[in-house]
PDB file of C-alpha atoms in Angstrom:
ATOM      1  CA  UNK A 198      -4.112 -49.022  22.060  1.00  0.00           C
ATOM      2  CA  UNK A 199      -3.909 -46.859  19.014  1.00  0.00           C
ATOM      3  CA  UNK A 200      -4.175 -43.849  21.317  1.00  0.00           C
ATOM      4  CA  UNK A 201      -1.237 -44.856  23.594  1.00  0.00           C
ATOM      5  CA  UNK A 202       0.821 -45.147  20.487  1.00  0.00           C
ATOM      6  CA  UNK A 203       0.054 -42.174  19.425  1.00  0.00           C
ATOM      7  CA  UNK A 204       0.533 -40.225  23.596  1.00  0.00           C
ATOM      8  CA  UNK A 205       3.767 -41.824  23.260  1.00  0.00           C
ATOM      9  CA  UNK A 206       5.201 -40.843  20.134  1.00  0.00           C
ATOM     10  CA  UNK A 207       4.236 -37.325  21.283  1.00  0.00           C
ATOM     11  CA  UNK A 208       6.208 -38.606  24.207  1.00  0.00           C
ATOM     12  CA  UNK A 209       9.055 -38.531  22.055  1.00  0.00           C
ATOM     13  CA  UNK A 210       9.026 -34.753  21.388  1.00  0.00           C
ATOM     14  CA  UNK A 211       8.137 -33.485  24.636  1.00  0.00           C
ATOM     15  CA  UNK A 212       9.570 -36.148  27.560  1.00  0.00           C
ATOM     16  CA  UNK A 213      12.967 -33.869  27.923  1.00  0.00           C
ATOM     17  CA  UNK A 214      11.683 -30.258  26.789  1.00  0.00           C
ATOM     18  CA  UNK A 215      10.705 -27.425  29.384  1.00  0.00           C
ATOM     19  CA  UNK A 216       6.879 -27.825  28.278  1.00  0.00           C
ATOM     20  CA  UNK A 217       5.261 -30.663  28.440  1.00  0.00           C
ATOM     21  CA  UNK A 218       1.987 -31.361  28.467  1.00  0.00           C
ATOM     22  CA  UNK A 219       2.706 -34.488  27.973  1.00  0.00           C
ATOM     23  CA  UNK A 220       3.665 -35.983  30.313  1.00  0.00           C
ATOM     24  CA  UNK A 221       0.842 -35.949  32.492  1.00  0.00           C
ATOM     25  CA  UNK A 222      -0.920 -38.195  30.127  1.00  0.00           C
ATOM     26  CA  UNK A 223       2.011 -40.598  29.867  1.00  0.00           C
ATOM     27  CA  UNK A 224       1.515 -40.923  34.030  1.00  0.00           C
ATOM     28  CA  UNK A 225      -1.902 -41.972  33.845  1.00  0.00           C
ATOM     29  CA  UNK A 226      -0.173 -44.698  31.129  1.00  0.00           C
ATOM     30  CA  UNK A 227       2.457 -45.613  34.073  1.00  0.00           C
ATOM     31  CA  UNK A 228       0.225 -46.043  37.094  1.00  0.00           C
ATOM     32  CA  UNK A 229      -1.275 -49.750  37.993  1.00  0.00           C
ATOM     33  CA  UNK A 230      -4.788 -50.844  35.803  1.00  0.00           C
ATOM     34  CA  UNK A 231      -5.638 -52.851  32.235  1.00  0.00           C
ATOM     35  CA  UNK A 232      -3.695 -50.617  30.284  1.00  0.00           C
ATOM     36  CA  UNK A 233       0.048 -50.867  32.208  1.00  0.00           C
ATOM     37  CA  UNK A 234      -0.411 -54.122  32.091  1.00  0.00           C
ATOM     38  CA  UNK A 235      -1.560 -55.131  28.881  1.00  0.00           C
ATOM     39  CA  UNK A 236       1.575 -52.963  27.649  1.00  0.00           C
ATOM     40  CA  UNK A 237       3.630 -55.169  30.525  1.00  0.00           C
ATOM     41  CA  UNK A 238       2.364 -58.191  28.693  1.00  0.00           C
ATOM     42  CA  UNK A 239       3.744 -57.040  25.685  1.00  0.00           C
ATOM     43  CA  UNK A 240       7.419 -56.097  25.602  1.00  0.00           C
ATOM     44  CA  UNK A 241       9.463 -58.541  24.018  1.00  0.00           C
ATOM     45  CA  UNK A 242      12.054 -60.593  26.320  1.00  0.00           C
ATOM     46  CA  UNK A 243      15.060 -58.882  27.161  1.00  0.00           C
ATOM     47  CA  UNK A 244      13.620 -55.492  25.912  1.00  0.00           C
ATOM     48  CA  UNK A 245      16.073 -52.653  27.599  1.00  0.00           C
ATOM     49  CA  UNK A 246      17.954 -54.884  29.194  1.00  0.00           C
ATOM     50  CA  UNK A 247      20.867 -53.726  30.782  1.00  0.00           C
ATOM     51  CA  UNK A 248      24.001 -55.299  28.147  1.00  0.00           C
ATOM     52  CA  UNK A 249      26.514 -56.036  30.568  1.00  0.00           C
ATOM     53  CA  UNK A 250      23.765 -58.551  32.197  1.00  0.00           C
ATOM     54  CA  UNK A 251      22.706 -59.325  28.805  1.00  0.00           C
ATOM     55  CA  UNK A 252      26.489 -60.479  27.607  1.00  0.00           C
ATOM     56  CA  UNK A 253      26.600 -62.379  31.662  1.00  0.00           C
ATOM     57  CA  UNK A 254      23.389 -64.131  30.658  1.00  0.00           C
ATOM     58  CA  UNK A 255      25.016 -64.994  26.823  1.00  0.00           C
ATOM     59  CA  UNK A 256      28.440 -66.491  28.875  1.00  0.00           C
ATOM     60  CA  UNK A 257      30.691 -63.081  27.842  1.00  0.00           C
ATOM     61  CA  UNK A 258      32.745 -60.476  29.924  1.00  0.00           C
ATOM     62  CA  UNK A 259      32.266 -57.744  29.852  1.00  0.00           C
ATOM     63  CA  UNK A 260      34.300 -54.011  30.593  1.00  0.00           C
ATOM     64  CA  UNK A 261      33.276 -49.800  31.724  1.00  0.00           C
ATOM     65  CA  UNK A 262      35.565 -47.256  30.867  1.00  0.00           C
ATOM     66  CA  UNK A 263      35.551 -43.700  30.520  1.00  0.00           C
ATOM     67  CA  UNK A 264      37.035 -40.905  28.547  1.00  0.00           C
ATOM     68  CA  UNK A 265      37.025 -37.357  27.571  1.00  0.00           C
ATOM     69  CA  UNK A 266      37.084 -36.211  24.388  1.00  0.00           C
ATOM     70  CA  UNK A 267      38.650 -32.872  23.281  1.00  0.00           C
ATOM     71  CA  UNK A 268      35.883 -30.533  23.625  1.00  0.00           C
ATOM     72  CA  UNK A 269      34.419 -31.952  26.566  1.00  0.00           C
ATOM     73  CA  UNK A 270      32.064 -35.018  26.394  1.00  0.00           C
ATOM     74  CA  UNK A 271      32.348 -37.619  28.637  1.00  0.00           C
ATOM     75  CA  UNK A 272      32.094 -41.138  26.768  1.00  0.00           C
ATOM     76  CA  UNK A 273      31.320 -44.699  27.693  1.00  0.00           C
ATOM     77  CA  UNK A 274      32.743 -47.454  25.780  1.00  0.00           C
ATOM     78  CA  UNK A 275      32.462 -50.762  26.084  1.00  0.00           C
ATOM     79  CA  UNK A 276      35.033 -53.720  25.972  1.00  0.00           C
ATOM     80  CA  UNK A 277      34.279 -57.671  25.373  1.00  0.00           C
ATOM     81  CA  UNK A 278      37.251 -58.554  26.208  1.00  0.00           C
ATOM     82  CA  UNK A 279      39.961 -61.060  24.961  1.00  0.00           C
ATOM     83  CA  UNK A 280      42.691 -63.031  26.409  1.00  0.00           C
ATOM     84  CA  UNK A 281      45.604 -64.568  24.314  1.00  0.00           C
ATOM     85  CA  UNK A 282      43.915 -68.113  25.136  1.00  0.00           C
ATOM     86  CA  UNK A 283      41.296 -67.448  22.354  1.00  0.00           C
ATOM     87  CA  UNK A 284      43.305 -66.704  19.629  1.00  0.00           C
ATOM     88  CA  UNK A 285      46.459 -68.722  18.213  1.00  0.00           C
ATOM     89  CA  UNK A 286      50.172 -69.142  20.128  1.00  0.00           C
ATOM     90  CA  UNK A 287      51.834 -66.162  18.986  1.00  0.00           C
ATOM     91  CA  UNK A 288      49.112 -64.105  17.491  1.00  0.00           C
ATOM     92  CA  UNK A 289      48.722 -60.709  18.763  1.00  0.00           C
ATOM     93  CA  UNK A 290      45.357 -60.265  19.433  1.00  0.00           C
ATOM     94  CA  UNK A 291      43.748 -57.950  16.853  1.00  0.00           C
ATOM     95  CA  UNK A 292      41.447 -55.161  18.327  1.00  0.00           C
ATOM     96  CA  UNK A 293      38.077 -54.049  16.852  1.00  0.00           C
ATOM     97  CA  UNK A 294      36.217 -50.795  17.575  1.00  0.00           C
ATOM     98  CA  UNK A 295      32.599 -51.180  16.373  1.00  0.00           C
ATOM     99  CA  UNK A 296      30.547 -47.561  15.874  1.00  0.00           C
ATOM    100  CA  UNK A 297      26.811 -47.340  15.962  1.00  0.00           C
ATOM    101  CA  UNK A 298      24.114 -45.862  13.807  1.00  0.00           C
ATOM    102  CA  UNK A 299      22.319 -42.506  14.865  1.00  0.00           C
ATOM    103  CA  UNK A 300      20.272 -42.714  18.179  1.00  0.00           C
ATOM    104  CA  UNK A 301      21.520 -46.520  18.262  1.00  0.00           C
ATOM    105  CA  UNK A 302      24.091 -47.749  20.916  1.00  0.00           C
ATOM    106  CA  UNK A 303      26.618 -50.799  21.859  1.00  0.00           C
ATOM    107  CA  UNK A 304      23.666 -52.759  22.730  1.00  0.00           C
ATOM    108  CA  UNK A 305      22.572 -52.510  18.907  1.00  0.00           C
ATOM    109  CA  UNK A 306      25.642 -54.787  18.043  1.00  0.00           C
ATOM    110  CA  UNK A 307      25.298 -57.601  20.751  1.00  0.00           C
ATOM    111  CA  UNK A 308      21.688 -57.817  20.831  1.00  0.00           C
ATOM    112  CA  UNK A 309      20.974 -60.683  18.218  1.00  0.00           C
ATOM    113  CA  UNK A 310      22.670 -62.855  20.046  1.00  0.00           C
ATOM    114  CA  UNK A 311      25.876 -65.106  19.688  1.00  0.00           C
ATOM    115  CA  UNK A 312      24.559 -65.975  16.195  1.00  0.00           C
ATOM    116  CA  UNK A 313      23.647 -62.903  14.538  1.00  0.00           C
ATOM    117  CA  UNK A 314      25.998 -60.673  16.339  1.00  0.00           C
ATOM    118  CA  UNK A 315      28.508 -58.961  14.632  1.00  0.00           C
ATOM    119  CA  UNK A 316      30.258 -57.942  17.777  1.00  0.00           C
ATOM    120  CA  UNK A 317      30.159 -61.610  18.986  1.00  0.00           C
ATOM    121  CA  UNK A 318      31.310 -63.427  16.083  1.00  0.00           C
ATOM    122  CA  UNK A 319      34.104 -61.392  16.092  1.00  0.00           C
ATOM    123  CA  UNK A 320      34.948 -61.528  19.794  1.00  0.00           C
ATOM    124  CA  UNK A 321      34.258 -65.282  19.052  1.00  0.00           C
ATOM    125  CA  UNK A 322      36.858 -65.385  16.219  1.00  0.00           C
ATOM    126  CA  UNK A 323      39.312 -64.063  18.628  1.00  0.00           C
ATOM    127  CA  UNK A 324      38.902 -60.026  18.690  1.00  0.00           C
ATOM    128  CA  UNK A 325      39.373 -58.156  21.440  1.00  0.00           C
ATOM    129  CA  UNK A 326      35.651 -56.154  20.467  1.00  0.00           C
ATOM    130  CA  UNK A 327      35.290 -52.868  21.881  1.00  0.00           C
ATOM    131  CA  UNK A 328      31.929 -51.004  21.361  1.00  0.00           C
ATOM    132  CA  UNK A 329      32.118 -47.260  20.961  1.00  0.00           C
ATOM    133  CA  UNK A 330      28.781 -44.867  22.310  1.00  0.00           C
ATOM    134  CA  UNK A 331      29.477 -41.599  21.120  1.00  0.00           C
ATOM    135  CA  UNK A 332      27.640 -38.246  22.113  1.00  0.00           C
ATOM    136  CA  UNK A 333      24.137 -37.802  22.801  1.00  0.00           C
ATOM    137  CA  UNK A 334      23.845 -42.052  22.962  1.00  0.00           C
ATOM    138  CA  UNK A 335      21.764 -43.284  26.367  1.00  0.00           C
ATOM    139  CA  UNK A 336      25.531 -43.903  27.741  1.00  0.00           C
ATOM    140  CA  UNK A 337      27.167 -40.811  26.649  1.00  0.00           C
ATOM    141  CA  UNK A 338      25.077 -38.086  27.640  1.00  0.00           C
ATOM    142  CA  UNK A 339      27.638 -36.120  29.986  1.00  0.00           C
ATOM    143  CA  UNK A 340      29.871 -33.209  29.891  1.00  0.00           C
ATOM    144  CA  UNK A 341      32.320 -31.130  31.460  1.00  0.00           C
ATOM    145  CA  UNK A 342      30.605 -28.251  31.477  1.00  0.00           C
ATOM    146  CA  UNK A 343      27.121 -28.946  29.746  1.00  0.00           C
ATOM    147  CA  UNK A 344      23.771 -30.507  30.657  1.00  0.00           C
ATOM    148  CA  UNK A 345      22.392 -32.851  28.425  1.00  0.00           C
ATOM    149  CA  UNK A 346      18.810 -30.167  28.317  1.00  0.00           C
ATOM    150  CA  UNK A 347      21.256 -27.125  27.211  1.00  0.00           C
ATOM    151  CA  UNK A 348      21.502 -26.699  23.352  1.00  0.00           C
ATOM    152  CA  UNK A 349      24.902 -26.651  23.585  1.00  0.00           C
ATOM    153  CA  UNK A 350      25.791 -29.805  24.189  1.00  0.00           C
ATOM    154  CA  UNK A 351      23.410 -30.611  21.204  1.00  0.00           C
ATOM    155  CA  UNK A 352      25.539 -28.712  18.428  1.00  0.00           C
ATOM    156  CA  UNK A 353      27.159 -31.055  17.066  1.00  0.00           C
ATOM    157  CA  UNK A 354      26.384 -33.889  14.185  1.00  0.00           C
ATOM    158  CA  UNK A 355      28.417 -36.596  12.895  1.00  0.00           C
ATOM    159  CA  UNK A 356      31.454 -34.745  11.878  1.00  0.00           C
ATOM    160  CA  UNK A 357      31.949 -34.170  15.529  1.00  0.00           C
ATOM    161  CA  UNK A 358      31.124 -37.576  16.012  1.00  0.00           C
ATOM    162  CA  UNK A 359      34.446 -38.353  13.820  1.00  0.00           C
ATOM    163  CA  UNK A 360      36.707 -35.115  14.649  1.00  0.00           C
ATOM    164  CA  UNK A 361      36.472 -35.739  18.143  1.00  0.00           C
ATOM    165  CA  UNK A 362      34.474 -38.738  19.874  1.00  0.00           C
ATOM    166  CA  UNK A 363      36.433 -41.112  17.171  1.00  0.00           C
ATOM    167  CA  UNK A 364      39.420 -39.705  17.751  1.00  0.00           C
ATOM    168  CA  UNK A 365      39.295 -40.228  21.145  1.00  0.00           C
ATOM    169  CA  UNK A 366      38.223 -43.701  21.310  1.00  0.00           C
ATOM    170  CA  UNK A 367      40.835 -45.086  19.048  1.00  0.00           C
ATOM    171  CA  UNK A 368      43.343 -43.553  20.994  1.00  0.00           C
ATOM    172  CA  UNK A 369      41.877 -45.823  24.788  1.00  0.00           C
ATOM    173  CA  UNK A 370      41.816 -48.219  23.212  1.00  0.00           C
ATOM    174  CA  UNK A 371      45.600 -48.444  21.712  1.00  0.00           C
ATOM    175  CA  UNK A 372      46.749 -46.662  24.431  1.00  0.00           C
ATOM    176  CA  UNK A 373      44.876 -49.056  26.438  1.00  0.00           C
ATOM    177  CA  UNK A 374      45.404 -51.958  25.037  1.00  0.00           C
ATOM    178  CA  UNK A 375      49.082 -50.805  24.460  1.00  0.00           C
ATOM    179  CA  UNK A 376      48.645 -51.734  20.218  1.00  0.00           C
ATOM    180  CA  UNK A 377      49.490 -49.623  17.587  1.00  0.00           C
ATOM    181  CA  UNK A 378      45.892 -51.049  15.502  1.00  0.00           C
ATOM    182  CA  UNK A 379      42.967 -51.820  15.120  1.00  0.00           C
ATOM    183  CA  UNK A 380      40.177 -52.723  12.626  1.00  0.00           C
ATOM    184  CA  UNK A 381      37.053 -49.973  12.587  1.00  0.00           C
ATOM    185  CA  UNK A 382      33.583 -51.211  11.907  1.00  0.00           C
ATOM    186  CA  UNK A 383      31.210 -48.385  11.412  1.00  0.00           C
ATOM    187  CA  UNK A 384      27.204 -48.820  10.496  1.00  0.00           C
ATOM    188  CA  UNK A 385      24.949 -45.844   8.495  1.00  0.00           C
ATOM    189  CA  UNK A 386      26.206 -42.395  10.344  1.00  0.00           C
ATOM    190  CA  UNK A 387      28.833 -44.558  12.065  1.00  0.00           C
ATOM    191  CA  UNK A 388      30.249 -44.197   8.741  1.00  0.00           C
ATOM    192  CA  UNK A 389      29.903 -40.355   8.009  1.00  0.00           C
ATOM    193  CA  UNK A 390      31.870 -40.071  11.336  1.00  0.00           C
ATOM    194  CA  UNK A 391      34.376 -42.372  10.415  1.00  0.00           C
ATOM    195  CA  UNK A 392      34.841 -40.599   6.958  1.00  0.00           C
ATOM    196  CA  UNK A 393      35.481 -37.259   8.477  1.00  0.00           C
ATOM    197  CA  UNK A 394      37.996 -38.205  10.841  1.00  0.00           C
ATOM    198  CA  UNK A 395      39.695 -40.291   8.110  1.00  0.00           C
ATOM    199  CA  UNK A 396      39.409 -36.918   5.921  1.00  0.00           C
ATOM    200  CA  UNK A 397      40.536 -34.285   8.519  1.00  0.00           C
ATOM    201  CA  UNK A 398      42.827 -36.242  11.056  1.00  0.00           C
ATOM    202  CA  UNK A 399      45.225 -38.152   8.269  1.00  0.00           C
ATOM    203  CA  UNK A 400      46.937 -39.097  11.474  1.00  0.00           C
ATOM    204  CA  UNK A 401      44.489 -41.548  12.677  1.00  0.00           C
ATOM    205  CA  UNK A 402      44.813 -43.261   9.266  1.00  0.00           C
ATOM    206  CA  UNK A 403      48.037 -45.028  10.677  1.00  0.00           C
ATOM    207  CA  UNK A 404      45.921 -46.389  13.478  1.00  0.00           C
ATOM    208  CA  UNK A 405      43.261 -48.398  11.639  1.00  0.00           C
ATOM    209  CA  UNK A 406      44.393 -51.114  10.490  1.00  0.00           C
ATOM    210  CA  UNK A 407      41.291 -51.791   8.055  1.00  0.00           C
ATOM    211  CA  UNK A 408      37.918 -49.775   7.614  1.00  0.00           C
ATOM    212  CA  UNK A 409      34.895 -51.768   7.269  1.00  0.00           C
ATOM    213  CA  UNK A 410      31.757 -48.991   6.687  1.00  0.00           C
ATOM    214  CA  UNK A 411      28.409 -50.614   6.191  1.00  0.00           C
ATOM    215  CA  UNK A 412      25.591 -48.815   4.215  1.00  0.00           C
ATOM    216  CA  UNK A 413      27.919 -46.087   4.494  1.00  0.00           C
ATOM    217  CA  UNK A 414      26.740 -42.212   4.017  1.00  0.00           C
ATOM    218  CA  UNK A 415      28.716 -40.054   2.501  1.00  0.00           C
ATOM    219  CA  UNK A 416      25.623 -37.457   0.846  1.00  0.00           C
ATOM    220  CA  UNK A 417      22.650 -37.566   2.086  1.00  0.00           C
ATOM    221  CA  UNK A 418      20.821 -35.842  -1.450  1.00  0.00           C
ATOM    222  CA  UNK A 419      19.715 -39.379  -2.738  1.00  0.00           C
ATOM    223  CA  UNK A 420      17.090 -40.150   0.229  1.00  0.00           C
ATOM    224  CA  UNK A 421      13.652 -40.239  -0.765  1.00  0.00           C
ATOM    225  CA  UNK A 422      12.030 -41.270   2.597  1.00  0.00           C
ATOM    226  CA  UNK A 423       9.005 -38.921   3.535  1.00  0.00           C
ATOM    227  CA  UNK A 424       9.879 -37.933   6.963  1.00  0.00           C
ATOM    228  CA  UNK A 425      13.667 -36.292   6.157  1.00  0.00           C
ATOM    229  CA  UNK A 426      12.585 -35.155   2.988  1.00  0.00           C
ATOM    230  CA  UNK A 427       9.888 -32.682   4.951  1.00  0.00           C
ATOM    231  CA  UNK A 428      12.362 -32.740   7.640  1.00  0.00           C
ATOM    232  CA  UNK A 429      14.548 -31.041   4.838  1.00  0.00           C
ATOM    233  CA  UNK A 430      12.472 -28.899   3.401  1.00  0.00           C
ATOM    234  CA  UNK A 431      10.636 -27.142   6.478  1.00  0.00           C
ATOM    235  CA  UNK A 432      13.816 -26.828   8.580  1.00  0.00           C
ATOM    236  CA  UNK A 433      13.922 -23.092   8.811  1.00  0.00           C
ATOM    237  CA  UNK A 434      10.289 -23.648  10.866  1.00  0.00           C
ATOM    238  CA  UNK A 435      11.243 -27.077  13.293  1.00  0.00           C
ATOM    239  CA  UNK A 436      13.800 -25.153  14.385  1.00  0.00           C
ATOM    240  CA  UNK A 437      12.028 -21.813  15.582  1.00  0.00           C
ATOM    241  CA  UNK A 438       9.657 -24.488  16.907  1.00  0.00           C
ATOM    242  CA  UNK A 439      12.139 -26.733  18.770  1.00  0.00           C
ATOM    243  CA  UNK A 440      13.768 -23.880  19.843  1.00  0.00           C
ATOM    244  CA  UNK A 441      10.576 -22.394  21.163  1.00  0.00           C
ATOM    245  CA  UNK A 442       9.766 -25.272  23.749  1.00  0.00           C
ATOM    246  CA  UNK A 443      13.839 -25.962  24.535  1.00  0.00           C
ATOM    247  CA  UNK A 444      14.426 -29.274  22.420  1.00  0.00           C
ATOM    248  CA  UNK A 445      17.452 -29.375  21.584  1.00  0.00           C
ATOM    249  CA  UNK A 446      18.215 -33.164  21.324  1.00  0.00           C
ATOM    250  CA  UNK A 447      16.240 -36.413  21.177  1.00  0.00           C
ATOM    251  CA  UNK A 448      17.439 -38.019  24.472  1.00  0.00           C
ATOM    252  CA  UNK A 449      17.169 -41.956  25.525  1.00  0.00           C
ATOM    253  CA  UNK A 450      14.017 -41.994  27.478  1.00  0.00           C
ATOM    254  CA  UNK A 451      13.254 -45.510  29.243  1.00  0.00           C
ATOM    255  CA  UNK A 452       9.776 -45.334  29.431  1.00  0.00           C
ATOM    256  CA  UNK A 453       8.507 -43.553  26.716  1.00  0.00           C
ATOM    257  CA  UNK A 454      10.504 -46.543  24.527  1.00  0.00           C
ATOM    258  CA  UNK A 455       8.907 -49.422  26.272  1.00  0.00           C
ATOM    259  CA  UNK A 456       5.577 -47.820  25.610  1.00  0.00           C
ATOM    260  CA  UNK A 457       5.964 -47.935  21.862  1.00  0.00           C
ATOM    261  CA  UNK A 458       7.349 -51.425  21.824  1.00  0.00           C
ATOM    262  CA  UNK A 459       4.682 -52.565  23.833  1.00  0.00           C
ATOM    263  CA  UNK A 460       2.022 -51.253  21.703  1.00  0.00           C
ATOM    264  CA  UNK A 461       4.162 -52.320  18.135  1.00  0.00           C
ATOM    265  CA  UNK A 462       4.219 -55.731  20.047  1.00  0.00           C
ATOM    266  CA  UNK A 463       1.098 -56.316  20.342  1.00  0.00           C
ATOM    267  CA  UNK A 464      -0.400 -58.114  17.568  1.00  0.00           C
ATOM    268  CA  UNK A 465       0.257 -58.945  14.020  1.00  0.00           C
ATOM    269  CA  UNK A 466      -1.708 -55.857  12.650  1.00  0.00           C
ATOM    270  CA  UNK A 467       0.479 -53.399  15.108  1.00  0.00           C
ATOM    271  CA  UNK A 468       3.450 -54.453  13.987  1.00  0.00           C
ATOM    272  CA  UNK A 469       2.889 -54.005  10.519  1.00  0.00           C
ATOM    273  CA  UNK A 470       1.664 -50.356  11.254  1.00  0.00           C
ATOM    274  CA  UNK A 471       4.642 -49.576  13.247  1.00  0.00           C
ATOM    275  CA  UNK A 472       7.160 -50.831  10.514  1.00  0.00           C
ATOM    276  CA  UNK A 473       5.191 -48.837   8.202  1.00  0.00           C
ATOM    277  CA  UNK A 474       5.567 -46.019  10.199  1.00  0.00           C
ATOM    278  CA  UNK A 475       9.348 -46.613  10.933  1.00  0.00           C
ATOM    279  CA  UNK A 476       9.645 -46.788   6.722  1.00  0.00           C
ATOM    280  CA  UNK A 477       8.532 -42.965   6.431  1.00  0.00           C
ATOM    281  CA  UNK A 478      11.890 -42.362   8.256  1.00  0.00           C
ATOM    282  CA  UNK A 479      14.061 -44.600   6.813  1.00  0.00           C
ATOM    283  CA  UNK A 480      12.259 -46.187   3.944  1.00  0.00           C
ATOM    284  CA  UNK A 481      10.256 -48.738   3.419  1.00  0.00           C
ATOM    285  CA  UNK A 482      10.955 -52.706   1.947  1.00  0.00           C
ATOM    286  CA  UNK A 483       8.954 -55.054   3.932  1.00  0.00           C
ATOM    287  CA  UNK A 484      11.372 -58.569   2.189  1.00  0.00           C
ATOM    288  CA  UNK A 485      14.002 -56.815   3.893  1.00  0.00           C
ATOM    289  CA  UNK A 486      12.189 -56.499   7.099  1.00  0.00           C
ATOM    290  CA  UNK A 487      12.856 -58.878  10.059  1.00  0.00           C
ATOM    291  CA  UNK A 488       9.481 -57.858  12.262  1.00  0.00           C
ATOM    292  CA  UNK A 489      10.262 -59.829  15.354  1.00  0.00           C
ATOM    293  CA  UNK A 490      14.025 -57.698  15.570  1.00  0.00           C
ATOM    294  CA  UNK A 491      12.720 -54.008  14.338  1.00  0.00           C
ATOM    295  CA  UNK A 492       9.544 -54.098  17.362  1.00  0.00           C
ATOM    296  CA  UNK A 493      12.128 -55.506  19.889  1.00  0.00           C
ATOM    297  CA  UNK A 494      14.556 -52.663  18.946  1.00  0.00           C
ATOM    298  CA  UNK A 495      17.621 -54.927  17.332  1.00  0.00           C
TER     299      UNK A 495
END
């Protein structure tokens, strides 16, 4: 099993580059056989379920919306629409916009179910829920000019996500619902984007009634996790390497993700191993890690 684990990690690096020797190895795992069946059997329920199917399964409505930012990114936003039947008589329906963290998408706000997901709890309290998928996430991989395999497509940071994506999403929600203000909830890198919007486009502060910053990031100097530290130390070398293999971003790839999650869910030892490896990126605190949710990607 461990060779599959390392192969899938390499798959994330090479799967979308033009020089991809790992694709041949992944094809061996994808074929029918004991390895494939073993991985399928260990894939947790609801992993990679479509967000619309997940919401319908749990009794919630769903809408899909698209809009284009000022710099040409075509974003997909998901809505859990609320009606006046869910709020008190003569009360305006409050709008709430959720902004995801790095490498996450709209489904991460709902995937812990009705009793453990902030977006669903907000809906149950009467909010009209909007879930942003900013540029580079699985639902927002298009641009009016660039292909998502081109370097120019990936030339952005949290600043552009805030300045362009959040601005466009706020305007879209308010215009679509004919509202004047909304509440914005962001997490981790999403908070950096929110702060970028609030400090560079001051007019949007009049459109945001309340901004909630969960696990906010305004400065990276205190990060001590080994992978981010090494990345910053050897950034010039890493940039040259990724440029040489034509890898400019890490687009979402469902098959590679399925393999990693299946391996990590294989048994308790693999769950702990994957949790430790994740800690190299994000920091390791075993008492604060829910192994089931972590392995399921929630």
